CSV table of C-alpha atoms in Angstrom, one decimal:
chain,number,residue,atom,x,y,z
G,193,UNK,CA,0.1,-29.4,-28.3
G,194,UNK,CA,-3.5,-28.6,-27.2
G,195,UNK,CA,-6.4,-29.7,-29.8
G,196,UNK,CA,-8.6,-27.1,-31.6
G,197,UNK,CA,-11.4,-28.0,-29.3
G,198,UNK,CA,-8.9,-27.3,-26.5
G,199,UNK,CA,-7.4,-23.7,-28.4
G,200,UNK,CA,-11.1,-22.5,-28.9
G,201,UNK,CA,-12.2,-23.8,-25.1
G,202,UNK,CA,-9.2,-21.2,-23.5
G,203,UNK,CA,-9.9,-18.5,-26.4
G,204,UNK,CA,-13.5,-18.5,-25.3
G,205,UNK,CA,-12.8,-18.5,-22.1
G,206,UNK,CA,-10.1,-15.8,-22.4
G,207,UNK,CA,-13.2,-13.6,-24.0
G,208,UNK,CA,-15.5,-14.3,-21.1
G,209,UNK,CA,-12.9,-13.3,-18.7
G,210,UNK,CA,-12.2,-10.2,-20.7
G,211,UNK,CA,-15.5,-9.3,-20.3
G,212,UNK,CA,-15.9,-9.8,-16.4
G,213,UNK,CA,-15.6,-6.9,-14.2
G,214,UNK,CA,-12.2,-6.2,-12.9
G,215,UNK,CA,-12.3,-7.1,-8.9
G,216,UNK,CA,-12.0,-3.4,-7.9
G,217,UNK,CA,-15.2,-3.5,-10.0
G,218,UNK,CA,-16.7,-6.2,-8.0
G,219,UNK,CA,-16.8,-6.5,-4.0
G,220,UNK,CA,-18.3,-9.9,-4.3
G,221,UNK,CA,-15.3,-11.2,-6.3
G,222,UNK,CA,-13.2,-14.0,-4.0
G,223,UNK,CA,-9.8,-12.6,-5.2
G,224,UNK,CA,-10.6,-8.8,-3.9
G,225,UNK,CA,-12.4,-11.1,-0.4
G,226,UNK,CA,-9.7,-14.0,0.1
G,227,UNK,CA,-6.6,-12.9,-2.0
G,228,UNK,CA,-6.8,-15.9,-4.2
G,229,UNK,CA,-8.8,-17.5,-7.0
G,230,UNK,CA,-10.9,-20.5,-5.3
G,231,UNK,CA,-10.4,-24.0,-7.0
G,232,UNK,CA,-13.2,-25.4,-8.1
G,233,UNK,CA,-14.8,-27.6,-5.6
G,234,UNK,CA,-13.3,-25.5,-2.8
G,235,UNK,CA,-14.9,-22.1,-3.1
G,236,UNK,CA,-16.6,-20.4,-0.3
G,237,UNK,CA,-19.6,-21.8,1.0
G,238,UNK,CA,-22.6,-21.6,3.2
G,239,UNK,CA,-23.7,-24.1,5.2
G,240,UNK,CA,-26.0,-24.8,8.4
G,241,UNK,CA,-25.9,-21.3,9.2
G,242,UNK,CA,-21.9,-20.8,9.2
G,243,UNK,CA,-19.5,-20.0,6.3
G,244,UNK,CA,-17.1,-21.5,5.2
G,245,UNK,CA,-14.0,-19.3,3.7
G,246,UNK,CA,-12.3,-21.1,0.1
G,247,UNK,CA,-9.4,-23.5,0.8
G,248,UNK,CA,-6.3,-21.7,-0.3
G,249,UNK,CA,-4.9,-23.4,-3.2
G,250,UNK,CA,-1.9,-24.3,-1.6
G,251,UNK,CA,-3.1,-27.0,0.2
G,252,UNK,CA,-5.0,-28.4,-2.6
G,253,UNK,CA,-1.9,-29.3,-4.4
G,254,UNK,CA,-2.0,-32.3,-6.4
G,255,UNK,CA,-3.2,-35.2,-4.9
G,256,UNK,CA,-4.2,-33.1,-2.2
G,257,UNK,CA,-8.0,-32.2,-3.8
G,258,UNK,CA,-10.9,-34.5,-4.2
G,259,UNK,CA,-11.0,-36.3,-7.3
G,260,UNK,CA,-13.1,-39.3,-9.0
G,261,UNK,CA,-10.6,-42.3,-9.8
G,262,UNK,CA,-10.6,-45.7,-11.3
G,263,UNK,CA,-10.5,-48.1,-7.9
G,264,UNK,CA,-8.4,-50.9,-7.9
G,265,UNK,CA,-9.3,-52.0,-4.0
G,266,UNK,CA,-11.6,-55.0,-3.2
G,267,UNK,CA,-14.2,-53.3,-1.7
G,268,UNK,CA,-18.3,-53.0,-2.7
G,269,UNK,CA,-19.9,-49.9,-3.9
G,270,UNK,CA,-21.3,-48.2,-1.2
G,271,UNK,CA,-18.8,-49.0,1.1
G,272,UNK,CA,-15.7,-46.5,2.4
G,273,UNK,CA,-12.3,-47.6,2.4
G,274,UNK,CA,-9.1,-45.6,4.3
G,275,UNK,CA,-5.9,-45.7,3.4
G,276,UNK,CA,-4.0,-44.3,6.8
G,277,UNK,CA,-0.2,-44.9,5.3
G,278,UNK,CA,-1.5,-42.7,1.5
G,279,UNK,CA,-3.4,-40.7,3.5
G,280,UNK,CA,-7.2,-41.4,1.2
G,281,UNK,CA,-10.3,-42.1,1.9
G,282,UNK,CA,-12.2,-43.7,-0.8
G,283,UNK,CA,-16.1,-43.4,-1.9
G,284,UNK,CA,-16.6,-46.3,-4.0
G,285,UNK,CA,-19.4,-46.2,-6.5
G,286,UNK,CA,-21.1,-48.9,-8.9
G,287,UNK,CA,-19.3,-48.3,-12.0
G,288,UNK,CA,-15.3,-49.4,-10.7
G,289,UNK,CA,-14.6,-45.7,-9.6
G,290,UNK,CA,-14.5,-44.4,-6.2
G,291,UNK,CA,-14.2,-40.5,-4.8
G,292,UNK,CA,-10.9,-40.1,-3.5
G,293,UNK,CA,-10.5,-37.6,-0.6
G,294,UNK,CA,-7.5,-36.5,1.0
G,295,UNK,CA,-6.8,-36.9,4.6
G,296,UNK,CA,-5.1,-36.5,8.0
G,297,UNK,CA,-4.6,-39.0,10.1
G,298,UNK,CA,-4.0,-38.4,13.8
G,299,UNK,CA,-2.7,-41.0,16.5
G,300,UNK,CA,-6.1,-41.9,16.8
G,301,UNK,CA,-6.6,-42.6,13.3
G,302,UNK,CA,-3.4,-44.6,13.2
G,303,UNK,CA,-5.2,-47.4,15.7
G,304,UNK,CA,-8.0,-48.3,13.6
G,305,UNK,CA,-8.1,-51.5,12.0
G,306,UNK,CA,-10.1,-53.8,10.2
G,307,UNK,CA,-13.9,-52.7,9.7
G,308,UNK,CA,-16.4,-50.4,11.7
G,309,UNK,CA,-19.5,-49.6,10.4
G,310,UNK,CA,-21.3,-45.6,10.5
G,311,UNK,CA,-24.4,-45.6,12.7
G,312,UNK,CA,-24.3,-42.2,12.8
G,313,UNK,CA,-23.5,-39.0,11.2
G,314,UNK,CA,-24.0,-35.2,13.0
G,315,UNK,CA,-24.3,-31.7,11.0
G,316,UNK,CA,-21.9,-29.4,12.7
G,317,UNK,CA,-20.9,-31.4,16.0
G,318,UNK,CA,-19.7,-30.4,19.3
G,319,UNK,CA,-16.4,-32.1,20.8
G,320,UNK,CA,-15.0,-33.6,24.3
G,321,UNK,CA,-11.6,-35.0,24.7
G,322,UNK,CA,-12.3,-38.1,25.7
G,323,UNK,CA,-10.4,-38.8,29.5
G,324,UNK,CA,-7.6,-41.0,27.8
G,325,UNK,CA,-7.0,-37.9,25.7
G,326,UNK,CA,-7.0,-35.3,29.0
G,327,UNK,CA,-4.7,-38.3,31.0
G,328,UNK,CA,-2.1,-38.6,28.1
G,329,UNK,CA,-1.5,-35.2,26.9
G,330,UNK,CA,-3.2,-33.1,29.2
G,331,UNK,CA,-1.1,-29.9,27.9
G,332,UNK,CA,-2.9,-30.1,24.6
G,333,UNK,CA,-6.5,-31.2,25.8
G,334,UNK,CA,-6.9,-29.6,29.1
G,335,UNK,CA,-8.4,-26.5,27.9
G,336,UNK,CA,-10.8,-28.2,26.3
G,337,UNK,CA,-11.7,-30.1,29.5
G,338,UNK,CA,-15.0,-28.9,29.3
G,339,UNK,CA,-15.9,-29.2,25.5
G,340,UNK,CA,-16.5,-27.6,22.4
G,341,UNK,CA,-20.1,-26.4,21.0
G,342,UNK,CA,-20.5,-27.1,17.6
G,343,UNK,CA,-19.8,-24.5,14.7
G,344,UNK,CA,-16.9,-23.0,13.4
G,345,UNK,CA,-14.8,-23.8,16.0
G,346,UNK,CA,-15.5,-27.7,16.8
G,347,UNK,CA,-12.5,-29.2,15.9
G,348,UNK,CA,-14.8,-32.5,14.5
G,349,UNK,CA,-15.8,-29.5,12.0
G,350,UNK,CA,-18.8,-29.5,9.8
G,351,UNK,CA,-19.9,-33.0,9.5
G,352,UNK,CA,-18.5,-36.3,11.7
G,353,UNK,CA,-19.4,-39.8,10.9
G,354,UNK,CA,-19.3,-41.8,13.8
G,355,UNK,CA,-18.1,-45.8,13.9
G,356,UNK,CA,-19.7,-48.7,15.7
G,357,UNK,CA,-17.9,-52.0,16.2
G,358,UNK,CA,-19.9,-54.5,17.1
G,359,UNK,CA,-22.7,-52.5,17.7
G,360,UNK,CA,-20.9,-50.1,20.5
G,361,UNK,CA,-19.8,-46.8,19.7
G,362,UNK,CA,-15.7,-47.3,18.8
G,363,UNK,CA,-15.3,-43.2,19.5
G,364,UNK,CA,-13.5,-43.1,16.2
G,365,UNK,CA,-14.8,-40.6,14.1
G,366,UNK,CA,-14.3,-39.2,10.2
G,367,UNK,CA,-14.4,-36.0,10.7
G,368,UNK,CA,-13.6,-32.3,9.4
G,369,UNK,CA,-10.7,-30.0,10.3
G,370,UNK,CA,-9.9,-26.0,10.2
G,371,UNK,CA,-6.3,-27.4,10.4
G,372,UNK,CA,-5.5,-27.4,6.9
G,373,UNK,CA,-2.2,-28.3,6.7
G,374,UNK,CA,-2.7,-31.5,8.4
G,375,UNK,CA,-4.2,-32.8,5.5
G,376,UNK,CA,-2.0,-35.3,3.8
G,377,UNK,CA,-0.1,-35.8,7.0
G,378,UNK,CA,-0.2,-37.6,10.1
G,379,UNK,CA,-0.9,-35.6,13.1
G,380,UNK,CA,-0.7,-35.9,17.3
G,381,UNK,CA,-4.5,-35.4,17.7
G,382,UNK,CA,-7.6,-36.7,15.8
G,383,UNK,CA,-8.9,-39.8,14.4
G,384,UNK,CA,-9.3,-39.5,10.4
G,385,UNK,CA,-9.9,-35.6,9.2
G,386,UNK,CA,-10.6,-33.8,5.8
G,387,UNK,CA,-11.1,-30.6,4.7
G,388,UNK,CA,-14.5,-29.1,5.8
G,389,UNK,CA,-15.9,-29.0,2.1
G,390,UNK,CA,-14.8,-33.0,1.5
G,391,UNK,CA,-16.1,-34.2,4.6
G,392,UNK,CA,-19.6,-32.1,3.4
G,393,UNK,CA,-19.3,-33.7,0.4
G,394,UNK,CA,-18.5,-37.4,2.0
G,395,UNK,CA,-21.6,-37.6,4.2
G,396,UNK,CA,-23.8,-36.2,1.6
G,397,UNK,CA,-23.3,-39.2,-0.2
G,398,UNK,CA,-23.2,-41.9,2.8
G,399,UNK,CA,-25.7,-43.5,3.4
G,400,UNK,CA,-26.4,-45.0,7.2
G,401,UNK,CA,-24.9,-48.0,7.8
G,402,UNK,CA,-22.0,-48.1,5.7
G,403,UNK,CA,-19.3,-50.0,5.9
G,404,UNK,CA,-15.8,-48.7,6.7
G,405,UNK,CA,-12.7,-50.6,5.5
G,406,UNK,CA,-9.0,-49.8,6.6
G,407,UNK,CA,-6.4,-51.1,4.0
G,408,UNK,CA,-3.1,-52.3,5.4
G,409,UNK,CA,0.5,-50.9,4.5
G,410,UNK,CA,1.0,-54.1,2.2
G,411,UNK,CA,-2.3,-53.2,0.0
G,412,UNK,CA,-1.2,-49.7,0.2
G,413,UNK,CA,1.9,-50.3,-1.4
G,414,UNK,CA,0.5,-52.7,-4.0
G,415,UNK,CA,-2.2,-51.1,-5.3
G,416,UNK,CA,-0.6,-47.1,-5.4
G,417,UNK,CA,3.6,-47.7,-5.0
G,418,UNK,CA,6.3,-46.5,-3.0
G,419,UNK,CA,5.9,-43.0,-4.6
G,420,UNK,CA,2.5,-42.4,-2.8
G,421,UNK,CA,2.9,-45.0,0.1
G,422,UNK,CA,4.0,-43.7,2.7
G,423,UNK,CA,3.0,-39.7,2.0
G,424,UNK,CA,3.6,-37.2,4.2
G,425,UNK,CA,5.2,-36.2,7.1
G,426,UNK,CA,4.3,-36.6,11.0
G,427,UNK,CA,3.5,-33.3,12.4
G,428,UNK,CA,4.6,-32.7,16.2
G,429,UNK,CA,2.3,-32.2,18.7
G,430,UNK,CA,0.4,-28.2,18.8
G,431,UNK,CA,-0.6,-26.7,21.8
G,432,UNK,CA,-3.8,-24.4,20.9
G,433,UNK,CA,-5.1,-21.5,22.1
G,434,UNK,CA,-9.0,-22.5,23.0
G,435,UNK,CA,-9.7,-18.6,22.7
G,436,UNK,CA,-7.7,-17.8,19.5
G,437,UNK,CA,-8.4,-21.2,18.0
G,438,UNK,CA,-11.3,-23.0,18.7
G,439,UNK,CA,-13.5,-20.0,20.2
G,440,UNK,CA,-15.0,-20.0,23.5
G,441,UNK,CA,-15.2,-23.7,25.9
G,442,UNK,CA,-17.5,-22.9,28.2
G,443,UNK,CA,-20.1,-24.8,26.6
G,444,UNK,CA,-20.0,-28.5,27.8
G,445,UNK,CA,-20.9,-31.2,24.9
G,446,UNK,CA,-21.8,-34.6,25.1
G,447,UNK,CA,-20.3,-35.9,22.4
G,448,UNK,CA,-16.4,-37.5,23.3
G,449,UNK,CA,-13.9,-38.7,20.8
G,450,UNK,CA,-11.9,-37.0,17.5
């Protein structure tokens, strides 16, 4: 049964929303715009000259949204750790909590081990298959032979964080996606992807270096259980549309590896 702090915190709200104009009252209003009430966290937003539409909320299903959690991992504040086989990434902060962000991880992804270290991090990158990717499924990354510019269309997305082992450039990346449904899944291209408004949110609080941490199936499954360890499902390989998806190629970038 909800408290009386709870009963008057929806009543009040129920007034204030009584009061609002209706959304054929409002053109600015994201349900007449987008069809849908944002979430919170996930609205639209504007950023380095592009913007970016609200996630629809049914990709944000539970745990499928950022949240701040209690962390039971072994890592220090400051650093990041990755859970590949859960499918989160985790901010951890002073006080024994960490920001938990849900992500994708492509075939990429599922080859990183142990630590790396961010040396980097780019505002709205530009993309190159790397030639491994072009000589191994060159049905999926041919069109993009020639690269991607950064915006909209990048498919790093608005913000990559790039890792160094041993102080060389490992061409893994942590990275945005506009493929939304890969989040929570594991995917044929990419290395570790979140929603556009996480990985925003992510680099705005890293810090260069950082260390990056990748927790094995063993911790995975002790620390979180069988119910979240493995999640999701592994999604079969997409041929895109360069045109229709990603927007025009003919801009070459310097910058290789998803």
């Amino acid at each position: 049964m909800p408290s009386r702090r709870s009963f008057l915190a929806l009543t009040g709200s129920a007034a204030l929303a009584a009061c609002a104009p209706r959304p054929e009252d409002n053109p600015d209003d994201p349900v007449s715009r987008y069809g849908f009430t944002p979430v919170e966290g996930y609205e639209a937003m504007d950023d380095g000259g592009y913007h970016l539409p609200p996630v629809p909320p049914q990709y944000l299903e539970w745990p499928n949204r950022r949240q701040l959690v209690f962390y039971e991992g072994e890592r220090a504040a400051g650093d990041i750790e990755i859970d590949p086989h859960a499918k989160f990434l985790y901010y951890i902060l002073p006080d024994g909590t960490a920001w938990r962000y849900p992500i994708a991880v492509g075939r990429a992804g599922l080859a990183l081990r142990g630590r790396t270290t961010i040396r980097q991090k780019k505002e709205w990158p530009g993309w190159t298959p790397t030639k491994n990717m072009l000589r191994t499924q060159p049905e999926v990354y041919g069109p993009f032979a020639r690269g991607v510019p950064g915006g909209i269309a990048s498919p790093l997305g608005a913000r990559a964080l790039y890792l160094y082992r041993g102080g060389k450039d490992s061409y893994f990346r942590i990275h945005g996606t506009n493929d939304l449904g890969s989040i929570g899944n594991s995917g044929s291209a990419g290395c570790i992807r979140l929603f556009n408004h996480d990985i925003i949110d992510l680099a705005a609080r890293v810090s260069i270096p950082t260390e990056v941490y990748v927790r094995t199936e063993e911790d995975s499954l002790r620390l979180l259980g069988p119910e979240m360890t493995p999640r999701g499902v592994e999604l079969p390989p997409r041929i895109v549309s360069p045109e229709t998806i990603y927007g025009a190629t003919e801009v070459a970038v310097e910058d290789p590896g998803v």
